[in-house]
Coordinates of C-alpha atoms (C1' of nucleotides) in Angstrom, one line a residue:
Chain T
M220 CA 36.3 4.9 3.6
R221 CA 35.8 1.5 1.7
E222 CA 33.9 2.4 -1.1
S223 CA 36.1 2.4 -4.2
T224 CA 34.6 1.0 -7.1
G225 CA 32.8 -2.1 -6.8
G226 CA 30.2 -1.3 -4.4
T227 CA 27.8 -3.7 -6.1
R228 CA 25.6 -3.6 -2.9
E229 CA 25.5 0.1 -3.0
R230 CA 24.6 0.2 -6.8
I231 CA 22.0 -2.4 -6.1
Q232 CA 20.2 -0.2 -3.6
A233 CA 20.5 3.0 -5.8
V234 CA 19.0 1.3 -8.6
A235 CA 16.3 -0.5 -6.4
L236 CA 15.4 2.6 -4.9
E237 CA 14.7 4.3 -7.9
L238 CA 12.8 1.6 -9.7
F239 CA 10.6 0.7 -6.6
T240 CA 9.7 4.7 -6.6
E241 CA 8.9 4.9 -10.3
Q242 CA 7.1 1.7 -11.0
G243 CA 6.0 0.6 -7.4
Y244 CA 7.8 -2.4 -5.5
E245 CA 5.5 -5.1 -6.7
K246 CA 5.9 -4.2 -10.4
T247 CA 9.7 -4.0 -10.2
S248 CA 11.1 -7.4 -10.7
L249 CA 14.8 -8.4 -9.3
R250 CA 15.5 -9.4 -13.3
E251 CA 14.9 -5.8 -14.0
I252 CA 17.4 -4.6 -11.3
A253 CA 19.8 -7.1 -12.5
E254 CA 19.8 -6.1 -16.0
R255 CA 20.4 -2.7 -15.4
L256 CA 23.6 -3.8 -13.3
N257 CA 24.7 -6.6 -16.0
V258 CA 24.4 -9.1 -13.4
T259 CA 22.5 -11.9 -12.8
K260 CA 19.2 -12.2 -10.5
A261 CA 21.2 -14.8 -8.5
A262 CA 24.1 -12.2 -7.9
L263 CA 21.5 -10.2 -6.0
Y264 CA 21.1 -12.8 -3.4
Y265 CA 24.9 -12.8 -2.5
H266 CA 24.0 -9.1 -1.3
F267 CA 20.6 -9.5 0.1
K268 CA 18.8 -12.4 1.6
S269 CA 15.6 -11.5 -0.2
K270 CA 13.8 -8.8 -2.3
D271 CA 12.2 -7.0 0.7
E272 CA 15.6 -7.0 2.7
I273 CA 16.5 -4.5 -0.3
V274 CA 13.9 -2.4 1.4
S275 CA 14.8 -2.6 4.6
S276 CA 18.5 -1.8 4.0
F277 CA 17.5 1.6 3.2
V278 CA 14.7 2.0 5.3
D279 CA 16.7 1.3 8.6
D280 CA 18.4 4.5 9.1
R281 CA 14.9 6.0 8.8
L282 CA 14.0 3.7 11.9
R283 CA 16.8 4.3 13.7
R284 CA 16.1 8.2 13.8
M285 CA 12.5 7.6 14.8
D286 CA 13.8 5.3 17.6
E287 CA 16.1 8.1 18.6
L288 CA 13.2 10.4 18.6
I289 CA 10.8 8.2 20.7
E290 CA 13.9 7.7 23.4
W291 CA 14.5 11.3 23.5
A292 CA 10.5 12.0 23.9
G293 CA 10.5 9.6 26.8
T294 CA 12.9 11.8 29.0
Q295 CA 11.0 14.9 28.4
P296 CA 8.0 16.3 30.1
A297 CA 4.4 15.8 28.7
T298 CA 3.9 19.3 27.7
L299 CA 2.8 21.3 24.7
A300 CA 6.4 22.5 24.0
T301 CA 7.6 18.9 24.0
R302 CA 5.2 17.8 21.6
R303 CA 6.1 20.9 19.5
E304 CA 9.6 20.2 19.6
L305 CA 9.0 16.7 18.8
I306 CA 6.8 17.1 15.8
G307 CA 9.2 19.8 14.4
R308 CA 12.5 17.3 14.8
Y309 CA 10.6 15.0 12.9
A310 CA 9.5 17.2 10.1
D311 CA 13.4 18.0 10.2
A312 CA 14.3 14.4 9.7
M313 CA 11.7 13.7 7.1
F314 CA 12.8 16.7 5.0
A315 CA 16.6 16.4 5.4
G316 CA 19.3 15.0 3.7
E317 CA 18.7 11.6 1.6
L318 CA 15.4 11.1 3.4
P319 CA 13.1 12.9 1.1
T320 CA 13.9 10.0 -1.9
V321 CA 13.0 7.6 0.7
M322 CA 10.1 9.6 1.6
R323 CA 9.0 9.7 -2.0
F324 CA 9.2 5.8 -2.2
F325 CA 6.9 5.5 0.7
E326 CA 4.5 7.7 -0.8
Q327 CA 4.6 5.4 -3.9
N328 CA 4.5 2.5 -1.8
Q329 CA 2.1 2.9 0.8
T330 CA 0.5 -0.6 0.2
V331 CA 3.9 -2.4 0.7
L332 CA 3.9 -1.3 4.3
K333 CA 1.5 -4.0 5.2
S334 CA 3.1 -6.9 3.7
L335 CA 6.9 -6.2 4.4
A336 CA 8.9 -6.4 7.3
A337 CA 10.5 -2.8 6.8
G338 CA 6.7 -1.7 6.6
Q339 CA 5.7 -3.1 9.8
Q340 CA 8.3 -1.7 11.5
M341 CA 7.5 1.8 10.1
R342 CA 4.0 1.4 11.3
E343 CA 5.0 0.2 14.8
R344 CA 7.4 3.4 15.1
M345 CA 4.9 5.8 13.8
M346 CA 2.5 4.4 16.3
R347 CA 5.0 4.9 19.0
L348 CA 5.6 8.4 18.1
A349 CA 1.8 9.0 18.1
H350 CA 1.7 7.5 21.5
E351 CA 4.6 9.9 22.9
L352 CA 2.5 13.0 21.1
S353 CA -0.6 12.2 23.1
R354 CA 1.2 11.4 26.4
G355 CA -0.7 12.9 29.3
D356 CA -3.8 12.9 27.5
D357 CA -5.3 9.3 26.9
T358 CA -8.7 10.6 25.4
P359 CA -9.4 8.9 21.9
A360 CA -9.5 12.2 20.3
A361 CA -6.0 13.2 21.4
Q362 CA -4.8 9.7 19.9
L363 CA -6.6 10.5 16.9
R364 CA -5.0 14.1 16.7
A365 CA -1.5 12.6 17.3
V366 CA -1.8 10.4 14.4
L367 CA -3.0 13.2 12.2
T368 CA -0.1 15.6 12.9
L369 CA 2.1 12.9 11.6
F370 CA 0.0 12.5 8.6
A371 CA 0.3 16.2 8.4
V372 CA 4.1 16.1 7.9
H373 CA 3.6 13.1 5.4
S374 CA 0.7 14.2 3.4
S375 CA 2.0 17.7 3.0
W376 CA 3.9 16.1 -0.1
F377 CA 1.1 15.4 -2.1
A378 CA -1.7 17.1 -0.2
V379 CA -0.6 20.7 -1.1
R380 CA -0.9 21.1 -4.7
T381 CA 0.0 24.7 -5.2
P382 CA 2.5 25.1 -8.1
G383 CA 6.0 25.9 -7.5
I384 CA 5.9 25.5 -3.6
T385 CA 9.1 24.6 -2.3
D386 CA 9.9 21.9 0.2
D387 CA 10.7 24.5 2.9
E388 CA 7.1 25.9 2.4
R389 CA 5.6 22.5 2.6
K390 CA 7.4 21.8 5.7
K391 CA 6.3 25.2 7.0
I392 CA 2.6 24.5 6.4
A393 CA 2.9 21.2 7.8
L394 CA 4.0 22.3 11.0
E395 CA 1.5 25.2 11.1
V396 CA -1.6 22.5 10.9
A397 CA 0.4 20.1 13.3
D398 CA 0.7 22.8 15.8
E399 CA -3.0 23.6 15.7
L400 CA -4.1 20.0 16.4
L401 CA -1.2 19.7 19.3
A402 CA -2.7 22.5 20.8
K403 CA -5.9 20.7 21.5
I404 CA -4.2 17.8 23.3
T405 CA -4.2 18.0 27.1
D406 CA -6.5 21.0 27.5
E407 CA -7.0 19.7 31.0
S408 CA -4.9 22.7 32.5
Chain Z
M19 CA -34.4 -11.6 -7.8
R20 CA -31.8 -13.6 -9.8
E21 CA -29.8 -15.1 -7.0
S22 CA -30.9 -18.7 -6.5
T23 CA -28.1 -20.9 -5.8
G24 CA -24.9 -20.6 -8.3
G25 CA -24.2 -17.1 -7.8
T26 CA -20.5 -18.2 -8.4
R27 CA -19.7 -14.7 -9.1
E28 CA -21.0 -13.6 -5.9
R29 CA -19.2 -16.6 -3.8
I30 CA -15.9 -15.6 -5.5
Q31 CA -16.4 -11.7 -4.5
A32 CA -16.9 -12.7 -0.9
V33 CA -14.3 -15.3 -0.6
A34 CA -11.8 -12.9 -2.2
L35 CA -12.9 -9.9 0.0
E36 CA -12.3 -12.0 2.8
L37 CA -8.6 -13.7 1.8
F38 CA -7.3 -10.2 0.7
T39 CA -8.5 -8.7 3.9
E40 CA -6.9 -11.3 6.0
Q41 CA -3.8 -12.0 4.2
G42 CA -3.5 -9.2 1.9
Y43 CA -4.2 -8.6 -2.0
E44 CA -0.6 -9.6 -3.2
K45 CA -0.3 -12.7 -0.8
T46 CA -3.5 -14.2 -1.9
S47 CA -3.3 -16.2 -4.9
L48 CA -6.0 -17.1 -7.5
R49 CA -5.5 -20.7 -6.8
E50 CA -6.3 -20.1 -3.1
I51 CA -9.7 -18.7 -3.8
A52 CA -10.5 -21.1 -6.9
E53 CA -9.9 -23.8 -4.2
R54 CA -12.1 -22.8 -1.7
L55 CA -14.7 -22.7 -4.2
N56 CA -13.9 -25.9 -5.9
V57 CA -13.4 -24.6 -9.1
T58 CA -10.2 -24.3 -11.3
K59 CA -8.1 -20.9 -11.5
A60 CA -9.4 -20.7 -15.2
A61 CA -13.0 -20.5 -13.7
L62 CA -12.4 -17.4 -12.2
Y63 CA -11.7 -15.7 -15.6
Y64 CA -14.8 -16.4 -16.9
H65 CA -16.5 -14.2 -14.2
F66 CA -13.9 -11.5 -13.8
K67 CA -11.3 -10.2 -16.6
S68 CA -8.5 -10.3 -14.0
K69 CA -7.2 -10.2 -10.2
D70 CA -7.7 -6.5 -9.7
E71 CA -11.3 -6.7 -11.7
I72 CA -12.3 -8.5 -8.9
V73 CA -11.4 -5.9 -6.2
S74 CA -12.9 -3.0 -8.6
S75 CA -16.0 -5.1 -8.2
F76 CA -16.5 -4.5 -4.6
V77 CA -15.1 -1.1 -4.5
D78 CA -17.4 0.3 -7.3
D79 CA -20.2 1.1 -5.3
R80 CA -18.0 3.2 -2.8
L81 CA -16.8 5.0 -5.7
R82 CA -20.1 5.8 -6.8
R83 CA -21.1 7.0 -3.5
M84 CA -18.4 9.5 -3.7
D85 CA -19.2 10.7 -7.1
E86 CA -22.8 11.4 -5.6
L87 CA -21.2 13.4 -2.7
I88 CA -18.7 15.4 -5.2
E89 CA -21.7 16.2 -7.2
W90 CA -23.8 17.1 -4.4
A91 CA -21.1 19.4 -2.7
G92 CA -20.8 21.2 -6.1
T93 CA -24.3 22.6 -5.9
Q94 CA -23.7 23.9 -2.3
P95 CA -22.4 27.2 -1.4
A96 CA -18.7 27.2 -0.2
T97 CA -19.5 27.4 3.6
L98 CA -18.4 25.8 6.6
A99 CA -22.0 24.2 7.2
T100 CA -21.4 22.6 3.7
R101 CA -18.2 21.6 4.5
R102 CA -19.6 20.1 7.9
E103 CA -22.5 18.4 5.9
L104 CA -20.1 17.1 3.4
I105 CA -17.8 15.3 5.9
G106 CA -20.6 14.0 7.9
R107 CA -22.4 12.4 4.9
Y108 CA -18.8 10.9 4.0
A109 CA -18.4 9.3 7.4
D110 CA -22.1 8.0 7.2
A111 CA -21.2 6.4 4.1
M112 CA -17.9 4.9 5.4
F113 CA -19.4 3.2 8.5
A114 CA -22.8 2.3 7.1
G115 CA -24.3 -1.1 5.6
E116 CA -21.3 -3.3 4.1
L117 CA -19.0 -0.6 3.8
P118 CA -17.1 -1.2 6.7
T119 CA -15.9 -4.6 5.4
V120 CA -14.6 -2.8 2.4
M121 CA -13.2 -0.4 4.9
R122 CA -11.0 -3.0 6.5
F123 CA -10.1 -4.3 3.4
F124 CA -8.5 -0.7 2.2
E125 CA -6.8 -0.5 5.7
Q126 CA -5.2 -3.6 5.1
N127 CA -4.3 -3.0 1.6
Q128 CA -3.3 0.6 1.3
T129 CA -0.2 -0.2 -0.7
V130 CA -2.8 -1.8 -3.4
L131 CA -3.9 1.7 -3.9
K132 CA -1.1 2.6 -6.1
S133 CA -1.0 -0.1 -8.7
L134 CA -4.3 -1.3 -8.9
A135 CA -7.0 0.6 -11.2
A136 CA -9.4 0.9 -8.3
G137 CA -7.0 2.2 -6.0
Q138 CA -6.4 4.9 -8.4
Q139 CA -9.7 5.8 -8.7
M140 CA -10.1 6.0 -5.4
R141 CA -7.3 8.2 -4.8
E142 CA -8.7 10.3 -7.4
R143 CA -11.9 10.8 -5.6
M144 CA -10.5 11.7 -2.3
M145 CA -8.6 14.3 -4.0
R146 CA -11.8 15.5 -5.6
L147 CA -13.4 15.5 -2.2
A148 CA -10.6 17.2 -0.6
H149 CA -11.0 19.7 -3.3
E150 CA -14.8 20.3 -2.9
L151 CA -13.8 20.5 1.1
S152 CA -11.1 23.4 0.7
R153 CA -13.2 25.1 -2.1
G154 CA -13.2 29.0 -1.5
D155 CA -9.8 28.9 0.6
D156 CA -7.0 28.0 -2.0
T157 CA -4.0 28.5 0.7
P158 CA -1.8 25.4 0.9
A159 CA -2.7 25.1 4.5
A160 CA -6.4 24.7 3.5
Q161 CA -5.6 22.2 1.2
L162 CA -3.8 20.0 3.5
R163 CA -6.4 20.8 6.3
A164 CA -8.8 19.2 3.9
V165 CA -6.8 16.0 2.8
L166 CA -6.4 15.5 7.0
T167 CA -10.5 15.7 7.6
L168 CA -10.6 12.6 5.2
F169 CA -7.5 11.1 6.9
A170 CA -9.4 11.5 10.3
V171 CA -12.5 9.5 9.2
H172 CA -10.2 6.7 7.9
S173 CA -7.5 6.6 10.6
S174 CA -10.1 6.5 13.3
W175 CA -10.2 2.9 12.7
F176 CA -6.8 2.3 13.9
A177 CA -5.5 5.2 15.4
V178 CA -8.2 5.1 18.5
R179 CA -6.8 2.5 20.4
T180 CA -9.1 2.8 23.4
P181 CA -10.4 -0.6 24.4
G182 CA -14.0 -1.4 23.9
I183 CA -14.7 1.6 21.7
T184 CA -17.8 1.2 19.5
D185 CA -18.0 2.2 15.9
D186 CA -20.4 5.0 16.7
E187 CA -18.1 6.3 19.0
R188 CA -15.1 6.1 16.7
K189 CA -17.4 8.2 14.1
K190 CA -18.3 10.8 16.6
I191 CA -14.3 11.3 17.5
A192 CA -13.5 11.5 13.9
L193 CA -16.1 14.1 13.1
E194 CA -15.3 16.0 16.2
V195 CA -11.7 16.3 15.3
A196 CA -12.6 16.8 11.6
D197 CA -14.9 19.8 12.4
E198 CA -11.9 21.5 14.2
L199 CA -9.9 21.6 11.1
L200 CA -12.7 22.5 9.0
A201 CA -13.4 25.6 11.2
K202 CA -9.9 26.8 10.2
I203 CA -10.7 26.7 6.2
T204 CA -11.8 30.1 5.0
D205 CA -11.3 32.3 8.0
E206 CA -11.2 35.3 5.6
S207 CA -14.5 36.6 6.8
Chain B
dA15 C1' -24.0 -20.0 -20.1
dC16 C1' -20.4 -22.0 -17.5
dC17 C1' -16.6 -24.4 -16.4
dT18 C1' -11.9 -27.6 -17.4
dG19 C1' -7.0 -29.0 -18.8
dA20 C1' -3.3 -27.7 -20.4
dA21 C1' 0.0 -24.7 -21.6
dC22 C1' 2.4 -19.7 -21.5
dA23 C1' 5.9 -16.6 -19.7
dC24 C1' 7.2 -14.8 -15.8
dC25 C1' 8.1 -14.5 -10.5
dG26 C1' 11.1 -15.0 -6.5
dT27 C1' 14.3 -18.1 -4.3
dT28 C1' 17.9 -21.7 -3.8
dC29 C1' 22.5 -23.9 -4.8
dA30 C1' 26.2 -26.3 -6.6
dA31 C1' 29.8 -24.6 -9.2
dG32 C1' 33.4 -21.4 -10.9
dT33 C1' 37.1 -17.8 -10.4
Chain E
dA41 C1' 34.8 -12.8 -1.7
dC42 C1' 31.7 -12.5 -5.4
dC43 C1' 29.2 -14.3 -9.4
dT44 C1' 27.2 -17.5 -12.8
dG45 C1' 23.9 -21.4 -14.6
dA46 C1' 20.4 -24.0 -14.1
dA47 C1' 17.0 -25.5 -11.7
dC48 C1' 12.5 -25.0 -8.5
dA49 C1' 7.8 -24.0 -7.4
dC50 C1' 4.4 -20.8 -7.9
dC51 C1' 2.3 -17.0 -10.3
dG52 C1' -1.6 -14.6 -13.3
dT53 C1' -3.3 -15.2 -17.8
dT54 C1' -5.1 -17.6 -22.1
dC55 C1' -7.4 -20.5 -24.8
dA56 C1' -9.2 -24.4 -27.4
dA57 C1' -12.5 -27.7 -25.9
dG58 C1' -16.0 -29.8 -23.4
dT59 C1' -21.0 -29.9 -21.4

DNA sequence: ACCTGAACACCGTTCAAGT
DNA sequence: ACCTGAACACCGTTCAAGT
């Protein structure tokens, strides 16, 4: 319940997320963020250790949800039903609540994925998720298919250009295509 | 035949491509590049208008090849055979000659895609290629599948983790998975 | 034609100091 | 606890000047 006014930290996060998404991470300077909030650049360093720690701060719950998913998948049998359930839950998480905003940030800042700490963690989680999705089928094709199902969920944001399409429809299409890919994993019945 | 020694321009390109791939674009300074070549930073500006023009210079033939592909596809009927041929040619181009080096640069610098002029052009060409791949089937699912076939070719570089796998095998797997996706486009026979 | 030296405005980061 | 002022080293870019 401690939010009152003040909450400079939260205001920094909000402004940073907005500007990073609009203009990109590298092109947004701390001076710009500080000016919007009527504080000095140095003030930002009281709340965050560095520029990319601001990113980490709003990427962290995304990481937590992915960790939960990975852990849950580990307890399930390596069947098609599990894979379907896993990608479904993943899509739910990506399309729900505050996350679409963070999602758009990621779409805008794909390149930042490499250098930033938060980006490397995201990449690692994606590979772990993909690993769960192809568990039980260690062929190269299965590994590729697993990664592509995740991409299906992500790229539905920009790949589908049908005008007036809703987020729900995007999600449905993404899952439809993902399911086809998943069905080809472990055909060793 | 004008290469002799000298060729400072070519040496800049070589060193830049190497460092950008190793450390990333943003983390590589012009000072670093200049020092390796025993020239001053300002000398780089005699050969290139800006830092991202260095990137453009070695991304340009990639763009040209993509343009050729797009143009060729436009002259062909919108059939599965055309789509297969198109993605096959695309994979050939991506895996052949000098391009794998540039490809690794792109894998390392995905984020740079957004801000850099060269990156935006690449994105645009990818969407145009995807558009050719889904021509004749304007459902959202087809658009998504088309984009994913291109990703299949790209992500085979890192998604397949089988040790000791060759580039040829990667390409083969990528095309196999791509073909499955393409087969689902235009089932309105 | 090819390159240098020196300057420019700006960047992220640090830190002593103020309240 | 929260923020400022001033400085730090470094960045990409420009430009007059040299050969």
